[in-house]
Amino acid sequence: MGQAVAAAVAFRTTFDALHAPVYFAPETQQRLAAAGLKPGSMTYFASRAAAMGRVGAGTVTATFYSFSPSLIAHVVPRVWTIATPETVLEARLAAVDEIYRRLFGDETLASAEVAEAAELVREATEGCRPEGRPLYAAHADLDWPEQPHLALWHAITLLREHRGDGHVAALTTNGLPGLEALVTHSATTNGTPPDTAKRTRGWSDEEWAAAAARLTADGILDSGGALTEHGLAFRERVELATNAAAQGPWQHLGEEKTARLEQLCAPLSRRVIEAGAIPSAAFRP
């Protein structure tokens, strides 16, 4: 396995943990609540979609993929009548600053290691391409934060959305609609448990059961809801395609710098996970 592929595979545990706390931390909820938003789905959809501007429910459904369209429509575009995208983005970055200072401390954030990591991961993003990647492209249009730890978070956000856009492309290429993609992911060893997936993404028990029945009829799930051999191979194709589409940044950065970046970010990611900043049900290594 080449270094670029290995980095793409390891992204979730090595780098994504440095982005994900923004969706769960009290600082985010407090900052966005101060802007008038209700905690929960409204803050999530607003904070992640704001880079695209005042988009409607259809755009958010298409780019977020595995969320219930009815859940999204309950929030979007009404959220933009409460807070502008610019206000949401400003609040989110302020929350990230507070989250990082709580998790890592000022001394770590001012260290040469964090500054070096920020420079390396920013260089990696130069290998991202915007074509066919709407969430990445929207975030790439945002200004870069000046402080190294915020630049580090922003760069990892770009890599995350770049990878996510590629994952959506892999799912659509393999004919997995959003709900079916979520059901099959929950059936994998590192998937979000069904109860959590249904609750956070807005699907009813009946909708989930209907999707599972369709997947069973297609031979992807067995009668007990587990992935069949065909289903395992199906998910493997999706993951291979996702990783292949995510290699660009790491190929651009090169093996030596990629290894150094992993070395710098791994202890930070461990600290995030050990601090419980990401619920275990939502983030399994």
mmCIF file of C-alpha atoms in Angstrom:
data_model
loop_
_atom_site.group_PDB
_atom_site.id
_atom_site.type_symbol
_atom_site.label_atom_id
_atom_site.label_comp_id
_atom_site.label_asym_id
_atom_site.label_seq_id
_atom_site.Cartn_x
_atom_site.Cartn_y
_atom_site.Cartn_z
ATOM 1 C CA MET A 1 0.000 0.000 0.000
ATOM 2 C CA GLY A 2 1.465 3.347 -1.038
ATOM 3 C CA GLN A 3 1.830 6.206 1.426
ATOM 4 C CA ALA A 4 -0.910 8.229 -0.273
ATOM 5 C CA VAL A 5 -3.389 5.353 -0.033
ATOM 6 C CA ALA A 6 -2.345 4.596 3.548
ATOM 7 C CA ALA A 7 -2.902 8.230 4.544
ATOM 8 C CA ALA A 8 -6.307 8.211 2.854
ATOM 9 C CA VAL A 9 -7.269 5.048 4.743
ATOM 10 C CA ALA A 10 -6.014 6.392 8.076
ATOM 11 C CA PHE A 11 -7.628 9.802 7.675
ATOM 12 C CA ARG A 12 -10.542 9.063 9.996
ATOM 13 C CA THR A 13 -8.472 8.251 13.071
ATOM 14 C CA THR A 14 -5.362 10.337 12.374
ATOM 15 C CA PHE A 15 -6.850 13.615 11.197
ATOM 16 C CA ASP A 16 -10.654 13.671 11.271
ATOM 17 C CA ALA A 17 -10.692 13.580 15.068
ATOM 18 C CA LEU A 18 -9.252 17.100 14.964
ATOM 19 C CA HIS A 19 -12.244 18.348 12.981
ATOM 20 C CA ALA A 20 -15.161 16.396 14.454
ATOM 21 C CA PRO A 21 -15.392 17.937 17.982
ATOM 22 C CA VAL A 22 -16.984 21.041 16.464
ATOM 23 C CA TYR A 23 -20.216 19.046 16.028
ATOM 24 C CA PHE A 24 -20.421 17.873 19.643
ATOM 25 C CA ALA A 25 -18.708 20.452 21.860
ATOM 26 C CA PRO A 26 -20.753 22.723 24.141
ATOM 27 C CA GLU A 27 -18.803 25.712 22.848
ATOM 28 C CA THR A 28 -20.341 25.267 19.398
ATOM 29 C CA GLN A 29 -23.852 25.005 20.749
ATOM 30 C CA GLN A 30 -23.310 28.079 22.934
ATOM 31 C CA ARG A 31 -21.869 30.182 20.120
ATOM 32 C CA LEU A 32 -24.599 29.239 17.663
ATOM 33 C CA ALA A 33 -27.320 29.568 20.288
ATOM 34 C CA ALA A 34 -26.109 33.133 20.824
ATOM 35 C CA ALA A 35 -26.788 33.644 17.114
ATOM 36 C CA GLY A 36 -30.360 32.442 17.653
ATOM 37 C CA LEU A 37 -30.094 28.815 16.524
ATOM 38 C CA LYS A 38 -31.584 25.855 18.378
ATOM 39 C CA PRO A 39 -29.138 23.134 19.511
ATOM 40 C CA GLY A 40 -29.139 19.891 17.553
ATOM 41 C CA SER A 41 -29.981 19.488 13.893
ATOM 42 C CA MET A 42 -30.270 23.212 13.257
ATOM 43 C CA THR A 43 -26.758 23.974 14.476
ATOM 44 C CA TYR A 44 -25.294 20.995 12.608
ATOM 45 C CA PHE A 45 -26.875 21.745 9.247
ATOM 46 C CA ALA A 46 -26.208 25.467 9.551
ATOM 47 C CA SER A 47 -22.573 25.162 10.621
ATOM 48 C CA ARG A 48 -21.637 22.694 7.902
ATOM 49 C CA ALA A 49 -23.723 24.172 5.077
ATOM 50 C CA ALA A 50 -22.977 27.845 5.751
ATOM 51 C CA ALA A 51 -19.918 27.822 3.488
ATOM 52 C CA MET A 52 -22.275 27.229 0.543
ATOM 53 C CA GLY A 53 -24.284 30.365 1.358
ATOM 54 C CA ARG A 54 -28.083 30.592 1.618
ATOM 55 C CA VAL A 55 -28.710 27.204 0.024
ATOM 56 C CA GLY A 56 -32.028 25.403 0.130
ATOM 57 C CA ALA A 57 -33.009 22.000 1.463
ATOM 58 C CA GLY A 58 -32.363 20.296 -1.877
ATOM 59 C CA THR A 59 -28.709 21.317 -1.979
ATOM 60 C CA VAL A 60 -28.134 20.257 1.619
ATOM 61 C CA THR A 61 -29.875 16.918 1.022
ATOM 62 C CA ALA A 62 -27.727 16.259 -2.041
ATOM 63 C CA THR A 63 -24.428 17.091 -0.369
ATOM 64 C CA PHE A 64 -25.096 15.661 3.106
ATOM 65 C CA TYR A 65 -26.488 12.508 1.430
ATOM 66 C CA SER A 66 -27.469 10.160 4.267
ATOM 67 C CA PHE A 67 -29.768 12.540 6.178
ATOM 68 C CA SER A 68 -33.539 12.388 5.871
ATOM 69 C CA PRO A 69 -34.810 15.025 3.422
ATOM 70 C CA SER A 70 -37.720 15.758 5.757
ATOM 71 C CA LEU A 71 -35.347 16.458 8.653
ATOM 72 C CA ILE A 72 -33.311 18.826 6.509
ATOM 73 C CA ALA A 73 -36.410 20.562 5.142
ATOM 74 C CA HIS A 74 -37.557 21.205 8.707
ATOM 75 C CA VAL A 75 -34.463 23.351 9.242
ATOM 76 C CA VAL A 76 -33.334 24.620 5.828
ATOM 77 C CA PRO A 77 -33.758 27.304 4.492
ATOM 78 C CA ARG A 78 -35.565 28.626 7.589
ATOM 79 C CA VAL A 79 -32.256 28.732 9.440
ATOM 80 C CA TRP A 80 -31.023 31.554 7.179
ATOM 81 C CA THR A 81 -33.871 33.764 8.388
ATOM 82 C CA ILE A 82 -32.450 33.425 11.901
ATOM 83 C CA ALA A 83 -28.726 33.771 11.244
ATOM 84 C CA THR A 84 -26.796 34.580 8.091
ATOM 85 C CA PRO A 85 -24.205 32.119 6.781
ATOM 86 C CA GLU A 86 -21.515 34.686 7.581
ATOM 87 C CA THR A 87 -22.646 34.887 11.208
ATOM 88 C CA VAL A 88 -22.706 31.102 11.491
ATOM 89 C CA LEU A 89 -19.199 30.738 10.051
ATOM 90 C CA GLU A 90 -17.833 33.374 12.408
ATOM 91 C CA ALA A 91 -19.461 31.661 15.399
ATOM 92 C CA ARG A 92 -18.168 28.242 14.350
ATOM 93 C CA LEU A 93 -14.568 29.409 14.066
ATOM 94 C CA ALA A 94 -14.794 31.158 17.428
ATOM 95 C CA ALA A 95 -16.090 27.903 18.904
ATOM 96 C CA VAL A 96 -13.182 25.960 17.392
ATOM 97 C CA ASP A 97 -10.752 28.360 19.069
ATOM 98 C CA GLU A 98 -12.417 27.751 22.429
ATOM 99 C CA ILE A 99 -12.593 23.981 21.898
ATOM 100 C CA TYR A 100 -8.928 23.705 20.972
ATOM 101 C CA ARG A 101 -7.821 25.854 23.904
ATOM 102 C CA ARG A 102 -9.822 23.651 26.273
ATOM 103 C CA LEU A 103 -8.551 20.377 24.806
ATOM 104 C CA PHE A 104 -4.906 21.264 24.164
ATOM 105 C CA GLY A 105 -4.054 24.352 26.200
ATOM 106 C CA ASP A 106 -2.456 27.597 25.062
ATOM 107 C CA GLU A 107 1.101 26.288 25.343
ATOM 108 C CA THR A 108 0.483 23.429 22.920
ATOM 109 C CA LEU A 109 -1.371 25.648 20.470
ATOM 110 C CA ALA A 110 1.533 28.109 20.471
ATOM 111 C CA SER A 111 4.093 25.343 19.896
ATOM 112 C CA ALA A 112 6.336 24.937 16.878
ATOM 113 C CA GLU A 113 4.777 21.503 16.290
ATOM 114 C CA VAL A 114 1.271 22.880 15.786
ATOM 115 C CA ALA A 115 2.616 25.598 13.491
ATOM 116 C CA GLU A 116 4.504 22.977 11.479
ATOM 117 C CA ALA A 117 1.431 20.743 11.260
ATOM 118 C CA ALA A 118 -0.643 23.686 10.045
ATOM 119 C CA GLU A 119 1.867 24.451 7.305
ATOM 120 C CA LEU A 120 2.070 20.825 6.176
ATOM 121 C CA VAL A 121 -1.666 20.185 6.088
ATOM 122 C CA ARG A 122 -2.220 23.458 4.238
ATOM 123 C CA GLU A 123 0.310 22.276 1.671
ATOM 124 C CA ALA A 124 -1.591 18.988 1.404
ATOM 125 C CA THR A 125 -4.791 20.841 0.526
ATOM 126 C CA GLU A 126 -3.047 22.241 -2.549
ATOM 127 C CA GLY A 127 -3.468 18.748 -3.984
ATOM 128 C CA CYS A 128 -7.271 18.901 -3.728
ATOM 129 C CA ARG A 129 -9.336 19.440 -6.856
ATOM 130 C CA PRO A 130 -12.716 21.213 -6.712
ATOM 131 C CA GLU A 131 -14.404 19.545 -9.685
ATOM 132 C CA GLY A 132 -17.423 17.535 -8.548
ATOM 133 C CA ARG A 133 -16.764 18.346 -4.873
ATOM 134 C CA PRO A 134 -19.270 21.011 -3.805
ATOM 135 C CA LEU A 135 -18.745 20.951 -0.040
ATOM 136 C CA TYR A 136 -14.977 21.028 -0.420
ATOM 137 C CA ALA A 137 -15.140 23.817 -2.997
ATOM 138 C CA ALA A 138 -17.411 25.928 -0.802
ATOM 139 C CA HIS A 139 -15.085 25.639 2.197
ATOM 140 C CA ALA A 140 -12.035 26.229 0.007
ATOM 141 C CA ASP A 141 -13.492 29.623 -0.934
ATOM 142 C CA LEU A 142 -13.369 30.745 2.696
ATOM 143 C CA ASP A 143 -10.507 32.895 3.971
ATOM 144 C CA TRP A 144 -7.698 31.112 5.776
ATOM 145 C CA PRO A 145 -7.531 31.824 9.520
ATOM 146 C CA GLU A 146 -4.318 33.509 10.619
ATOM 147 C CA GLN A 147 -3.673 31.604 13.840
ATOM 148 C CA PRO A 148 -1.877 28.280 13.219
ATOM 149 C CA HIS A 149 -4.257 26.118 15.242
ATOM 150 C CA LEU A 150 -7.263 27.540 13.401
ATOM 151 C CA ALA A 151 -5.499 27.131 10.071
ATOM 152 C CA LEU A 152 -4.826 23.511 11.063
ATOM 153 C CA TRP A 153 -8.519 22.952 11.757
ATOM 154 C CA HIS A 154 -9.576 24.684 8.546
ATOM 155 C CA ALA A 155 -7.170 22.644 6.429
ATOM 156 C CA ILE A 156 -8.345 19.378 7.956
ATOM 157 C CA THR A 157 -11.911 20.515 7.309
ATOM 158 C CA LEU A 158 -11.020 20.962 3.637
ATOM 159 C CA LEU A 159 -9.512 17.470 3.499
ATOM 160 C CA ARG A 160 -12.554 16.042 5.282
ATOM 161 C CA GLU A 161 -15.064 17.609 2.895
ATOM 162 C CA HIS A 162 -12.887 16.684 -0.094
ATOM 163 C CA ARG A 163 -12.922 13.075 1.048
ATOM 164 C CA GLY A 164 -16.646 13.206 1.847
ATOM 165 C CA ASP A 165 -17.536 14.505 -1.602
ATOM 166 C CA GLY A 166 -15.543 11.645 -3.103
ATOM 167 C CA HIS A 167 -17.359 9.181 -0.852
ATOM 168 C CA VAL A 168 -20.737 10.456 -2.076
ATOM 169 C CA ALA A 169 -19.538 9.976 -5.647
ATOM 170 C CA ALA A 170 -18.514 6.391 -4.827
ATOM 171 C CA LEU A 171 -21.907 5.691 -3.269
ATOM 172 C CA THR A 172 -23.840 7.061 -6.227
ATOM 173 C CA THR A 173 -21.618 5.215 -8.702
ATOM 174 C CA ASN A 174 -22.380 1.976 -6.873
ATOM 175 C CA GLY A 175 -26.114 2.711 -6.756
ATOM 176 C CA LEU A 176 -26.504 3.217 -3.004
ATOM 177 C CA PRO A 177 -29.038 5.954 -2.126
ATOM 178 C CA GLY A 178 -28.537 7.865 1.104
ATOM 179 C CA LEU A 179 -30.610 5.716 3.443
ATOM 180 C CA GLU A 180 -29.361 2.434 2.004
ATOM 181 C CA ALA A 181 -25.805 3.722 2.314
ATOM 182 C CA LEU A 182 -26.437 4.487 5.978
ATOM 183 C CA VAL A 183 -28.020 1.086 6.662
ATOM 184 C CA THR A 184 -25.092 -0.771 5.095
ATOM 185 C CA HIS A 185 -22.591 1.405 6.940
ATOM 186 C CA SER A 186 -24.319 0.604 10.228
ATOM 187 C CA ALA A 187 -23.926 -3.074 9.400
ATOM 188 C CA THR A 188 -20.130 -2.773 9.136
ATOM 189 C CA THR A 189 -17.835 -3.326 12.100
ATOM 190 C CA ASN A 190 -17.070 0.394 12.447
ATOM 191 C CA GLY A 191 -20.519 1.717 11.570
ATOM 192 C CA THR A 192 -22.770 3.948 13.643
ATOM 193 C CA PRO A 193 -25.313 1.813 15.565
ATOM 194 C CA PRO A 194 -28.770 1.825 13.897
ATOM 195 C CA ASP A 195 -30.570 3.526 16.803
ATOM 196 C CA THR A 196 -28.025 6.350 16.804
ATOM 197 C CA ALA A 197 -28.018 6.606 13.022
ATOM 198 C CA LYS A 198 -31.810 6.833 12.856
ATOM 199 C CA ARG A 199 -32.002 9.405 15.626
ATOM 200 C CA THR A 200 -29.260 11.710 14.365
ATOM 201 C CA ARG A 201 -30.150 11.493 10.680
ATOM 202 C CA GLY A 202 -33.905 11.684 11.004
ATOM 203 C CA TRP A 203 -35.086 8.310 9.651
ATOM 204 C CA SER A 204 -38.091 6.498 11.088
ATOM 205 C CA ASP A 205 -38.117 2.827 12.066
ATOM 206 C CA GLU A 206 -40.446 2.150 9.133
ATOM 207 C CA GLU A 207 -38.168 3.874 6.624
ATOM 208 C CA TRP A 208 -35.142 2.034 7.985
ATOM 209 C CA ALA A 209 -36.945 -1.332 7.832
ATOM 210 C CA ALA A 210 -38.068 -0.682 4.244
ATOM 211 C CA ALA A 211 -34.509 0.122 3.176
ATOM 212 C CA ALA A 212 -33.213 -2.996 4.942
ATOM 213 C CA ALA A 213 -35.841 -5.070 3.123
ATOM 214 C CA ARG A 214 -34.693 -3.676 -0.229
ATOM 215 C CA LEU A 215 -31.087 -4.461 0.616
ATOM 216 C CA THR A 216 -32.042 -7.982 1.690
ATOM 217 C CA ALA A 217 -33.863 -8.527 -1.596
ATOM 218 C CA ASP A 218 -30.719 -7.374 -3.420
ATOM 219 C CA GLY A 219 -28.578 -9.865 -1.485
ATOM 220 C CA ILE A 220 -26.587 -7.181 0.348
ATOM 221 C CA LEU A 221 -28.032 -7.959 3.792
ATOM 222 C CA ASP A 222 -29.013 -11.332 5.186
ATOM 223 C CA SER A 223 -32.264 -12.014 7.034
ATOM 224 C CA GLY A 224 -30.666 -10.935 10.308
ATOM 225 C CA GLY A 225 -29.543 -7.555 8.968
ATOM 226 C CA ALA A 226 -25.857 -8.448 8.626
ATOM 227 C CA LEU A 227 -23.860 -7.873 5.463
ATOM 228 C CA THR A 228 -23.637 -10.909 3.196
ATOM 229 C CA GLU A 229 -20.437 -11.777 1.358
ATOM 230 C CA HIS A 230 -21.850 -9.821 -1.562
ATOM 231 C CA GLY A 231 -22.632 -6.928 0.790
ATOM 232 C CA LEU A 232 -19.145 -6.950 2.274
ATOM 233 C CA ALA A 233 -17.621 -6.878 -1.202
ATOM 234 C CA PHE A 234 -20.019 -4.091 -2.141
ATOM 235 C CA ARG A 235 -18.954 -1.935 0.797
ATOM 236 C CA GLU A 236 -15.319 -2.738 0.090
ATOM 237 C CA ARG A 237 -15.696 -1.382 -3.449
ATOM 238 C CA VAL A 238 -17.145 1.818 -2.039
ATOM 239 C CA GLU A 239 -14.299 2.236 0.446
ATOM 240 C CA LEU A 240 -11.637 1.481 -2.155
ATOM 241 C CA ALA A 241 -13.142 4.051 -4.501
ATOM 242 C CA THR A 242 -13.350 6.591 -1.669
ATOM 243 C CA ASN A 243 -9.712 6.083 -0.709
ATOM 244 C CA ALA A 244 -8.575 6.220 -4.320
ATOM 245 C CA ALA A 245 -10.386 9.534 -4.798
ATOM 246 C CA ALA A 246 -8.813 10.923 -1.611
ATOM 247 C CA GLN A 247 -5.173 10.311 -2.561
ATOM 248 C CA GLY A 248 -4.559 13.643 -4.283
ATOM 249 C CA PRO A 249 -3.572 15.706 -1.218
ATOM 250 C CA TRP A 250 -1.169 13.034 0.024
ATOM 251 C CA GLN A 251 0.415 12.508 -3.366
ATOM 252 C CA HIS A 252 0.955 16.251 -3.531
ATOM 253 C CA LEU A 253 2.457 16.390 -0.044
ATOM 254 C CA GLY A 254 4.775 13.433 -0.639
ATOM 255 C CA GLU A 255 5.719 10.485 1.546
ATOM 256 C CA GLU A 256 8.194 12.201 3.866
ATOM 257 C CA LYS A 257 5.985 15.187 4.669
ATOM 258 C CA THR A 258 2.885 13.004 4.977
ATOM 259 C CA ALA A 259 4.653 10.799 7.520
ATOM 260 C CA ARG A 260 5.759 13.881 9.439
ATOM 261 C CA LEU A 261 2.234 15.303 9.448
ATOM 262 C CA GLU A 262 0.837 12.025 10.781
ATOM 263 C CA GLN A 263 3.501 12.085 13.490
ATOM 264 C CA LEU A 264 2.504 15.599 14.506
ATOM 265 C CA CYS A 265 -1.266 15.065 14.443
ATOM 266 C CA ALA A 266 -1.517 11.604 16.013
ATOM 267 C CA PRO A 267 -0.957 12.743 19.636
ATOM 268 C CA LEU A 268 -3.427 15.598 19.185
ATOM 269 C CA SER A 269 -6.053 13.213 17.832
ATOM 270 C CA ARG A 270 -5.452 10.815 20.707
ATOM 271 C CA ARG A 271 -5.985 13.628 23.162
ATOM 272 C CA VAL A 272 -9.313 14.489 21.522
ATOM 273 C CA ILE A 273 -10.518 10.892 21.693
ATOM 274 C CA GLU A 274 -9.245 10.305 25.230
ATOM 275 C CA ALA A 275 -10.992 13.489 26.376
ATOM 276 C CA GLY A 276 -14.297 12.097 25.106
ATOM 277 C CA ALA A 277 -14.742 15.073 22.781
ATOM 278 C CA ILE A 278 -16.361 12.775 20.204
ATOM 279 C CA PRO A 279 -19.120 10.357 21.290
ATOM 280 C CA SER A 280 -18.010 6.767 20.821
ATOM 281 C CA ALA A 281 -21.250 5.923 19.031
ATOM 282 C CA ALA A 282 -20.587 8.620 16.469
ATOM 283 C CA PHE A 283 -16.888 7.989 15.967
ATOM 284 C CA ARG A 284 -15.472 4.486 16.000
ATOM 285 C CA PRO A 285 -11.803 4.032 15.076
#
